[in-house]
Amino acid sequence: MAARASAAEALPARVRHRFPILERLVYVNSCSQGALSDSVRASYEDYLRDWDEQGAPWEYWVERAEAARGAFAGLVGADADEVAVTTSLSAGVSALFSGLRFEGERTTIVVSDFEFPTVGQIAHAQELRGRRVVHVPEAGDATIPLEHFDAAIDERTALVAVTHVCYRNGSRVDLEGVVRLAHERGALVLVDAYQAAGAIPLDVRALGVDFLAAGTVKYLLGSAGLAFLYCRRDLLERIRPTSTGWF
């Protein structure tokens, strides 16, 4: 136990020099983006150098995109062909919401009051397509009890969108309980893991989630303009995105 604690204490000293801004400042702005590391800066420099020296190295670009897909899949315990590399969480979630089939009486999207505006706004945009959005309210203690989800999810619910970690206060809902309730009532679950990826372990199989979206700009200490969307393999053919593009 002592050795483990000692290793944890030594970690900052081993990595601090990789982040130049930490030589001058205490960085607490990960709400916006993580501190820039030397490896991310080097990747940008490699990209610009390749642009000068190679012009348009398509095969290399495709290789790097596939490497990113594999890395994201490994991060969340998925297979690579279940993961889409996107430019943002907004792009991934918009593609999902635009392609999700709402059948019969299942026209409701359930979102919690802990969701980042991205997910809430994309959900409410579906009201133009005849969807109904139900909000799960937080309690007075900055939590959302499972009972609140129990009251909101019913036989009309098609999708439950829930954040893994609240962007406002760091609170975490009973994700396993939410997934169980949703699946018992025939609904699918989307997890926004942007505030969790890189900070806590993620395993889509263990969680039993249907979709998961995240990006690299926060605790993965990467760059803006890069994110990913996981879709459970048996659901791939059920999604027909209308918000799409070349790739």
Phi, psi and omega in degrees: 000317180297321180295320180295317179297319180298319179295320179295321180292330183279343185302312180304320180295329182283335186246346187303322183293347180283351184239095187305326183297336182287349175288339185245333190223158165270119188263114179235020186261028179293351170302327181263302175199156181288161176299145183282124179267164179295329181289323177292317177300318180296324178295319175298317180296322177297318180299314181293322179294318178299323179299318178291314191271330186242347179079268182228079182280078187303314183299321178294317180299315179298319178300316181291323177296319179291326176296319178296317179302314179295322179294317178296318179300315179297326181297325185249006177076028180253174170269152186301324183282003174260003187238131173254133173274126184235170179275343180194165173295324179303316181296316181294314182291323177297318177298318180295309183296324181287337184258350183288130180274126176257115188246142176059231182277354183278086181238009187257137170249125178259126176233152179266163177285000176266357186291145171295147183309328178310306185291317179298317181291320178294322177297312182293334176298335180287348176298333176293342179257015177088012179275159178245134181247128179243132179261138175264115186282151174279162177272179182286353182253024179063034173230167171237104180295153179301330180299330179292321175292322179302322181284336186266330185270124179218194185290350177267354184281126176265322186215137172248121178254121185221138178277143178287318178226129182292132182290339184276319189224003178077005180292149179237133177277170174282084187297317179300320179293320179296315179299317180298312180300313182299312182292323177300330183257013173082016181258156176266162183231128171252128177251127171271107184254021183300320182277356182254324185301124182093345181253324179224154180297145178232135177215104185295330178291312181295322180286333180075021183281157180269323180221148176213135180233145178199172179218177191257356193284343183259257192275357167275354173058034179259213186248157168294159179086015181215127180206183179206158178229126174263136174229125179304135191307318184287355177258352186304318183283350180272349182257127179234082186300137170256344172265097190214194182183194185305309183260000000 
